[in-house]
């Protein structure tokens, strides 16, 4: 997180914010104040920003493999833990595909129908350079995104300052005791001021984690990442190419009925940027992502009888293209652009013991989206503003299901009915955004008003077979799609202020989000519990006689969050983050599902010369505002204590170490799922406990 007002203000509160950084706080500021909307290239010396938060991993004591855990330390953010590599970002109570998450700026569809691979699955922490979090909402130029935006930027070899070719190495390794996990990885390459080339590699592996009371079965993980990237600069133009291959091996997902056997992902991206004149810039990207996935219910966890064994294959392909023209003028900067996203998806459920048993719960889904936007960034007197409008045309088509001869009557009937139905949907969405702020010395007031939308996913619309696939809700319910879903509309209102002096900072934000046609599971019919429809019969056969169907309801979210800190006497400083979020249905008296409880994080840091040590407390309130509609269980509150520190051993060599959960406290994160793995030390149906006491060591070498 960084923030700072213009000019020679003391230190990058960059260093001071929740980053709990090892950088000397309140040191001289030598970075020029940049445009608040410019993306960050280099982490140190961050430009001023009113609308983006910047999270730098090397300054964060996050040693889990999942980058979602890093984002969760930001104000208003939280981690939804569905497995070691399956963490979703929650932001101000919204999660799933409501939050626009990208890796290296690239958007793509997850492979798993239960989001075993949320977008940040493809951003291993050991390769993350930094993460950009749009404050409040994401600009329309980044594509449709309802409830905020996150971009994980992976390490890359950048252009050098001089014409001569010089090498770059940025590698790291870490060990964590609670699951005996380790990660090694990084980048290496060469660059000059006109060419750059780099390769990346990472390997991560961990066992089942320990908690006070035993081991959580089926929570180990393994993941391999390989990649290469290159760039070329010629006069006014710049070209970039990147490719990554990620192979996730057997990895547990206790809140789901199955575990990951593999995710194989290929990521391609080409980018070009040309300064046509000094006022006219053209930027374009082409991207392609292919994800192949297998999950099953018998390899990592105790196997059910042969007839109930399932292996499910899921594929997702995404092709993207975008083009944007920026026009600078005395009246600010206009950006006009268009983007295209073409996706295909397939989910095929099989029984490994019976080749005649197979069915495609999502069969040859083709989705397309064509969007256009106009954005203006400039000043109206003393008020700085970013205004945006975008329109998107969405389409989704589903092929008729394929069903093997060994599949029972019920699902066959549903498949026949779905095949005979209208499997083609299209609609148009409109987004409008306005972000305003004023630079008043030590104080920066902020205001956001926006209307944002989300088109329901193919799963929510066309999954004709009742299954527990719910893009990772993990509430134990069986869901069925609804072809009549309308586009979700969210009105966002936010008011906040960034206060910063040489001694203190605080950045509180009040928000209210009103959602019309919020997509949520609702009772399948009026006679709940009476199994009188084919859907209910199939669901009952699979253990849930009260399935839910995706429906449009009305909801609202509101709350307040902030980060804050103060320089204390001597070499001490204090940093904190606090978040309060409330989510409610407006159509009935119920709470929204999986809303993070109020929580506060407080760190006290002692800054030495080239080293620092931080004692941190994390207090989490009980959560009793639970969703009856999702059979959500309440959780109790708890306080955790962590201790960590870092030291610059040599120029470019940094060592960090620490202890998490020092007092080995048993706790249950409200956003963790319920265990579905038999034979674990975690009882069936019980919320997954948080990790026990754990030590870590991390080294980073950067030249
Ligand atoms: Cu899966």
Short mmCIF file of N, CA, C and O in Angstrom, two decimals, residues 607-693:
data_model
loop_
_atom_site.label_atom_id
_atom_site.label_comp_id
_atom_site.label_asym_id
_atom_site.label_seq_id
_atom_site.Cartn_x
_atom_site.Cartn_y
_atom_site.Cartn_z
N UNK A 607 12.81 0.04 13.87
CA UNK A 607 13.63 0.21 12.68
C UNK A 607 15.09 0.35 13.05
O UNK A 607 15.45 1.34 13.69
N UNK A 608 15.93 -0.58 12.64
CA UNK A 608 17.36 -0.39 12.81
C UNK A 608 17.98 0.07 11.50
O UNK A 608 17.28 0.41 10.55
N UNK A 609 19.30 0.11 11.43
CA UNK A 609 19.98 0.43 10.18
C UNK A 609 20.05 -0.84 9.34
O UNK A 609 20.81 -1.73 9.64
N UNK A 610 19.25 -0.92 8.30
CA UNK A 610 19.27 -2.10 7.44
C UNK A 610 18.57 -3.30 8.04
O UNK A 610 18.70 -4.41 7.53
N UNK A 611 17.88 -3.13 9.13
CA UNK A 611 17.10 -4.24 9.68
C UNK A 611 15.89 -3.69 10.40
O UNK A 611 15.82 -2.52 10.73
N UNK A 612 14.92 -4.56 10.64
CA UNK A 612 13.73 -4.14 11.38
C UNK A 612 13.08 -5.36 12.00
O UNK A 612 13.29 -6.50 11.55
N UNK A 613 12.31 -5.12 13.03
CA UNK A 613 11.56 -6.21 13.64
C UNK A 613 10.17 -5.69 14.00
O UNK A 613 10.03 -4.55 14.43
N UNK A 614 9.16 -6.53 13.75
CA UNK A 614 7.78 -6.11 13.92
C UNK A 614 7.01 -7.12 14.77
O UNK A 614 7.08 -8.32 14.52
N UNK A 615 6.32 -6.60 15.75
CA UNK A 615 5.36 -7.43 16.51
C UNK A 615 3.98 -7.04 16.02
O UNK A 615 3.66 -5.85 15.93
N UNK A 616 3.19 -8.05 15.67
CA UNK A 616 1.90 -7.77 15.05
C UNK A 616 0.79 -8.52 15.77
O UNK A 616 0.95 -9.69 16.13
N UNK A 617 -0.31 -7.84 15.99
CA UNK A 617 -1.50 -8.50 16.52
C UNK A 617 -2.63 -8.39 15.52
O UNK A 617 -2.77 -7.38 14.84
N UNK A 618 -3.39 -9.47 15.39
CA UNK A 618 -4.52 -9.46 14.46
C UNK A 618 -5.76 -9.87 15.24
O UNK A 618 -5.85 -11.03 15.69
N UNK A 619 -6.65 -8.95 15.45
CA UNK A 619 -7.87 -9.24 16.20
C UNK A 619 -9.05 -9.36 15.26
O UNK A 619 -9.28 -8.49 14.42
N UNK A 620 -9.77 -10.47 15.36
CA UNK A 620 -10.90 -10.72 14.48
C UNK A 620 -12.13 -10.95 15.35
O UNK A 620 -12.11 -11.75 16.28
N UNK A 621 -13.18 -10.23 15.03
CA UNK A 621 -14.41 -10.34 15.81
C UNK A 621 -15.16 -11.61 15.45
O UNK A 621 -14.91 -12.24 14.42
N UNK A 622 -16.10 -11.99 16.30
CA UNK A 622 -17.01 -13.09 15.93
C UNK A 622 -17.87 -12.63 14.75
O UNK A 622 -18.01 -11.43 14.52
N UNK A 623 -18.39 -13.58 14.00
CA UNK A 623 -19.31 -13.24 12.91
C UNK A 623 -20.61 -14.01 13.13
O UNK A 623 -20.64 -15.23 12.95
N UNK A 624 -21.61 -13.30 13.57
CA UNK A 624 -22.92 -13.94 13.77
C UNK A 624 -23.92 -13.47 12.74
O UNK A 624 -25.04 -13.96 12.68
N UNK A 625 -23.51 -12.51 11.90
CA UNK A 625 -24.39 -12.03 10.83
C UNK A 625 -24.21 -12.96 9.63
O UNK A 625 -23.48 -12.65 8.70
N UNK A 626 -24.82 -14.13 9.74
CA UNK A 626 -24.59 -15.17 8.74
C UNK A 626 -25.80 -15.32 7.82
O UNK A 626 -26.90 -14.86 8.14
N UNK A 627 -25.58 -15.97 6.68
CA UNK A 627 -26.63 -16.12 5.66
C UNK A 627 -27.40 -17.40 5.90
O UNK A 627 -26.87 -18.50 5.68
N UNK A 628 -28.65 -17.26 6.32
CA UNK A 628 -29.50 -18.44 6.49
C UNK A 628 -29.71 -19.13 5.14
O UNK A 628 -29.75 -20.35 5.06
N UNK A 629 -29.79 -18.34 4.08
CA UNK A 629 -30.00 -18.90 2.74
C UNK A 629 -28.91 -19.87 2.34
O UNK A 629 -29.11 -20.74 1.50
N UNK A 630 -27.70 -19.69 2.90
CA UNK A 630 -26.58 -20.56 2.56
C UNK A 630 -26.22 -21.51 3.71
O UNK A 630 -25.14 -22.10 3.70
N UNK A 631 -27.09 -21.64 4.70
CA UNK A 631 -26.80 -22.49 5.87
C UNK A 631 -25.45 -22.14 6.48
O UNK A 631 -24.70 -23.02 6.92
N UNK A 632 -25.13 -20.85 6.53
CA UNK A 632 -23.80 -20.45 7.00
C UNK A 632 -23.73 -20.53 8.52
O UNK A 632 -24.64 -20.12 9.23
N UNK A 633 -22.60 -21.06 9.03
CA UNK A 633 -22.39 -21.17 10.48
C UNK A 633 -21.64 -19.96 11.00
O UNK A 633 -20.73 -19.45 10.35
N UNK A 634 -22.01 -19.52 12.21
CA UNK A 634 -21.31 -18.40 12.85
C UNK A 634 -19.92 -18.84 13.30
O UNK A 634 -19.64 -20.04 13.44
N UNK A 635 -19.05 -17.87 13.53
CA UNK A 635 -17.72 -18.18 14.07
C UNK A 635 -17.43 -17.25 15.25
O UNK A 635 -17.99 -16.16 15.33
N UNK A 636 -16.53 -17.68 16.10
CA UNK A 636 -16.12 -16.88 17.24
C UNK A 636 -14.97 -15.96 16.89
O UNK A 636 -14.35 -16.09 15.83
N UNK A 637 -14.67 -15.03 17.78
CA UNK A 637 -13.56 -14.10 17.54
C UNK A 637 -12.26 -14.68 18.07
O UNK A 637 -12.24 -15.69 18.76
N UNK A 638 -11.17 -14.06 17.72
CA UNK A 638 -9.86 -14.51 18.19
C UNK A 638 -8.83 -13.42 17.97
O UNK A 638 -9.07 -12.45 17.24
N UNK A 639 -7.71 -13.58 18.63
CA UNK A 639 -6.58 -12.66 18.45
C UNK A 639 -5.34 -13.51 18.19
O UNK A 639 -5.10 -14.49 18.87
N UNK A 640 -4.60 -13.13 17.15
CA UNK A 640 -3.36 -13.85 16.83
C UNK A 640 -2.18 -12.90 17.01
O UNK A 640 -2.30 -11.70 16.82
N UNK A 641 -1.05 -13.47 17.37
CA UNK A 641 0.17 -12.68 17.51
C UNK A 641 1.24 -13.22 16.57
O UNK A 641 1.40 -14.43 16.45
N UNK A 642 1.89 -12.32 15.87
CA UNK A 642 2.97 -12.69 14.95
C UNK A 642 4.20 -11.85 15.25
O UNK A 642 4.08 -10.73 15.75
N UNK A 643 5.35 -12.39 14.93
CA UNK A 643 6.59 -11.65 15.11
C UNK A 643 7.46 -11.91 13.88
O UNK A 643 7.62 -13.05 13.47
N UNK A 644 7.95 -10.85 13.26
CA UNK A 644 8.83 -11.08 12.12
C UNK A 644 9.79 -9.92 11.94
O UNK A 644 9.59 -8.83 12.47
N UNK A 645 10.84 -10.22 11.22
CA UNK A 645 11.84 -9.19 11.01
C UNK A 645 12.62 -9.47 9.75
O UNK A 645 12.49 -10.53 9.13
N UNK A 646 13.42 -8.49 9.35
CA UNK A 646 14.21 -8.66 8.14
C UNK A 646 15.51 -7.92 8.26
O UNK A 646 15.63 -6.96 9.04
N UNK A 647 16.48 -8.37 7.50
CA UNK A 647 17.79 -7.72 7.52
C UNK A 647 18.41 -7.76 6.13
O UNK A 647 18.29 -8.76 5.41
N UNK A 648 19.03 -6.66 5.74
CA UNK A 648 19.77 -6.61 4.48
C UNK A 648 21.17 -7.13 4.76
O UNK A 648 21.99 -6.45 5.37
N UNK A 649 21.43 -8.38 4.34
CA UNK A 649 22.71 -9.01 4.65
C UNK A 649 23.83 -8.39 3.85
O UNK A 649 24.88 -8.05 4.36
N UNK A 650 23.60 -8.24 2.55
CA UNK A 650 24.57 -7.64 1.65
C UNK A 650 23.76 -6.76 0.73
O UNK A 650 22.53 -6.78 0.78
N UNK A 651 24.43 -6.04 -0.13
CA UNK A 651 23.71 -5.28 -1.13
C UNK A 651 22.94 -6.26 -2.01
O UNK A 651 23.53 -7.12 -2.64
N UNK A 652 21.62 -6.18 -2.03
CA UNK A 652 20.82 -7.06 -2.87
C UNK A 652 20.47 -8.39 -2.25
O UNK A 652 19.85 -9.22 -2.90
N UNK A 653 20.86 -8.62 -1.02
CA UNK A 653 20.53 -9.88 -0.35
C UNK A 653 19.74 -9.57 0.91
O UNK A 653 20.22 -8.85 1.79
N UNK A 654 18.53 -10.08 0.96
CA UNK A 654 17.67 -9.80 2.11
C UNK A 654 17.20 -11.10 2.74
O UNK A 654 16.84 -12.04 2.06
N UNK A 655 17.23 -11.12 4.06
CA UNK A 655 16.77 -12.29 4.81
C UNK A 655 15.60 -11.86 5.70
O UNK A 655 15.70 -10.88 6.43
N UNK A 656 14.49 -12.57 5.60
CA UNK A 656 13.35 -12.33 6.47
C UNK A 656 13.06 -13.61 7.24
O UNK A 656 13.25 -14.71 6.73
N UNK A 657 12.60 -13.46 8.46
CA UNK A 657 12.22 -14.62 9.25
C UNK A 657 11.14 -14.20 10.22
O UNK A 657 10.99 -13.02 10.53
N UNK A 658 10.38 -15.18 10.69
CA UNK A 658 9.34 -14.81 11.63
C UNK A 658 8.62 -16.01 12.19
O UNK A 658 8.88 -17.16 11.82
N UNK A 659 7.72 -15.72 13.10
CA UNK A 659 6.86 -16.74 13.70
C UNK A 659 5.42 -16.24 13.59
O UNK A 659 5.11 -15.14 14.04
N UNK A 660 4.57 -17.07 12.99
CA UNK A 660 3.16 -16.74 12.90
C UNK A 660 2.42 -17.49 14.00
O UNK A 660 2.81 -18.61 14.35
N UNK A 661 1.36 -16.92 14.48
CA UNK A 661 0.54 -17.55 15.52
C UNK A 661 1.40 -18.06 16.68
O UNK A 661 1.40 -19.24 17.02
N UNK A 662 2.13 -17.13 17.27
CA UNK A 662 3.14 -17.44 18.31
C UNK A 662 2.57 -18.33 19.42
O UNK A 662 3.24 -19.26 19.89
N UNK A 663 1.35 -18.05 19.84
CA UNK A 663 0.80 -18.77 21.00
C UNK A 663 0.05 -20.03 20.59
O UNK A 663 -0.64 -20.64 21.39
N UNK A 664 0.21 -20.42 19.32
CA UNK A 664 -0.37 -21.66 18.82
C UNK A 664 -1.87 -21.74 19.13
O UNK A 664 -2.37 -22.73 19.61
N UNK A 665 -2.54 -20.67 18.84
CA UNK A 665 -3.96 -20.57 19.17
C UNK A 665 -4.78 -21.32 18.13
O UNK A 665 -4.48 -21.28 16.94
N UNK A 666 -5.83 -22.02 18.60
CA UNK A 666 -6.78 -22.63 17.68
C UNK A 666 -7.77 -21.56 17.23
O UNK A 666 -8.32 -20.83 18.05
N UNK A 667 -7.97 -21.42 15.94
CA UNK A 667 -8.94 -20.43 15.48
C UNK A 667 -9.55 -20.89 14.16
O UNK A 667 -8.97 -21.71 13.44
N UNK A 668 -10.74 -20.36 13.89
CA UNK A 668 -11.41 -20.67 12.63
C UNK A 668 -11.69 -19.37 11.90
O UNK A 668 -12.40 -18.52 12.42
N UNK A 669 -11.11 -19.24 10.74
CA UNK A 669 -11.40 -18.06 9.92
C UNK A 669 -12.82 -18.16 9.40
O UNK A 669 -13.22 -19.20 8.87
N UNK A 670 -13.54 -17.06 9.51
CA UNK A 670 -14.93 -17.12 9.08
C UNK A 670 -15.05 -17.46 7.59
O UNK A 670 -15.98 -18.11 7.15
N UNK A 671 -14.07 -17.01 6.81
CA UNK A 671 -14.17 -17.19 5.35
C UNK A 671 -13.61 -18.54 4.88
O UNK A 671 -13.59 -18.82 3.69
N UNK A 672 -13.12 -19.36 5.81
CA UNK A 672 -12.65 -20.69 5.42
C UNK A 672 -13.86 -21.60 5.20
O UNK A 672 -14.93 -21.36 5.75
N UNK A 673 -13.70 -22.63 4.40
CA UNK A 673 -14.80 -23.54 4.11
C UNK A 673 -14.95 -24.61 5.20
O UNK A 673 -14.21 -24.62 6.18
N UNK A 674 -15.91 -25.51 5.01
CA UNK A 674 -16.15 -26.61 5.93
C UNK A 674 -15.50 -27.88 5.38
O UNK A 674 -15.59 -28.16 4.19
N UNK A 675 -14.90 -28.64 6.29
CA UNK A 675 -14.16 -29.83 5.86
C UNK A 675 -15.09 -30.91 5.28
O UNK A 675 -16.12 -31.24 5.85
N UNK A 676 -14.70 -31.45 4.12
CA UNK A 676 -15.44 -32.56 3.51
C UNK A 676 -14.56 -33.79 3.33
O UNK A 676 -14.94 -34.70 2.60
N UNK A 677 -13.39 -33.80 3.98
CA UNK A 677 -12.47 -34.93 3.86
C UNK A 677 -12.59 -35.81 5.09
O UNK A 677 -12.34 -35.36 6.22
N UNK A 678 -12.98 -37.07 4.87
CA UNK A 678 -13.11 -38.01 6.00
C UNK A 678 -11.72 -38.42 6.48
O UNK A 678 -10.74 -38.36 5.74
N UNK A 679 -11.63 -38.82 7.75
CA UNK A 679 -10.37 -39.33 8.27
C UNK A 679 -9.35 -38.26 8.60
O UNK A 679 -8.21 -38.56 8.91
N UNK A 680 -9.75 -37.00 8.54
CA UNK A 680 -8.85 -35.89 8.90
C UNK A 680 -8.97 -35.63 10.40
O UNK A 680 -9.92 -36.06 11.04
N UNK A 681 -7.99 -34.93 10.97
CA UNK A 681 -8.12 -34.50 12.36
C UNK A 681 -9.15 -33.39 12.49
O UNK A 681 -9.53 -33.01 13.60
N UNK A 682 -9.58 -32.84 11.36
CA UNK A 682 -10.66 -31.86 11.35
C UNK A 682 -11.96 -32.63 11.16
O UNK A 682 -12.09 -33.37 10.18
N UNK A 683 -12.93 -32.51 12.09
CA UNK A 683 -14.16 -33.28 11.93
C UNK A 683 -14.89 -32.90 10.63
O UNK A 683 -14.80 -31.76 10.18
N UNK A 684 -15.61 -33.86 10.07
CA UNK A 684 -16.40 -33.61 8.86
C UNK A 684 -17.41 -32.51 9.13
O UNK A 684 -18.07 -32.52 10.17
N UNK A 685 -17.53 -31.57 8.23
CA UNK A 685 -18.52 -30.50 8.38
C UNK A 685 -18.07 -29.37 9.27
O UNK A 685 -18.74 -28.35 9.38
N UNK A 686 -16.92 -29.52 9.91
CA UNK A 686 -16.40 -28.47 10.78
C UNK A 686 -15.63 -27.45 9.94
O UNK A 686 -15.05 -27.79 8.91
N UNK A 687 -15.64 -26.19 10.36
CA UNK A 687 -14.89 -25.20 9.60
C UNK A 687 -13.40 -25.51 9.65
O UNK A 687 -12.89 -25.92 10.68
N UNK A 688 -12.73 -25.32 8.54
CA UNK A 688 -11.30 -25.60 8.49
C UNK A 688 -10.58 -24.68 9.48
O UNK A 688 -10.75 -23.46 9.43
N UNK A 689 -9.77 -25.25 10.38
CA UNK A 689 -9.07 -24.40 11.35
C UNK A 689 -7.91 -23.66 10.70
O UNK A 689 -7.38 -24.09 9.67
N UNK A 690 -7.53 -22.55 11.31
CA UNK A 690 -6.36 -21.82 10.85
C UNK A 690 -5.09 -22.56 11.23
O UNK A 690 -5.11 -23.47 12.08
N UNK A 691 -3.99 -22.18 10.63
CA UNK A 691 -2.72 -22.88 10.87
C UNK A 691 -2.21 -22.61 12.28
O UNK A 691 -2.43 -21.55 12.84
N UNK A 692 -1.51 -23.60 12.82
CA UNK A 692 -0.90 -23.46 14.14
C UNK A 692 0.37 -22.63 14.08
O UNK A 692 0.68 -22.00 13.07
N UNK A 693 1.11 -22.67 15.18
CA UNK A 693 2.35 -21.89 15.23
C UNK A 693 3.26 -22.31 14.09
O UNK A 693 3.38 -23.49 13.77
#
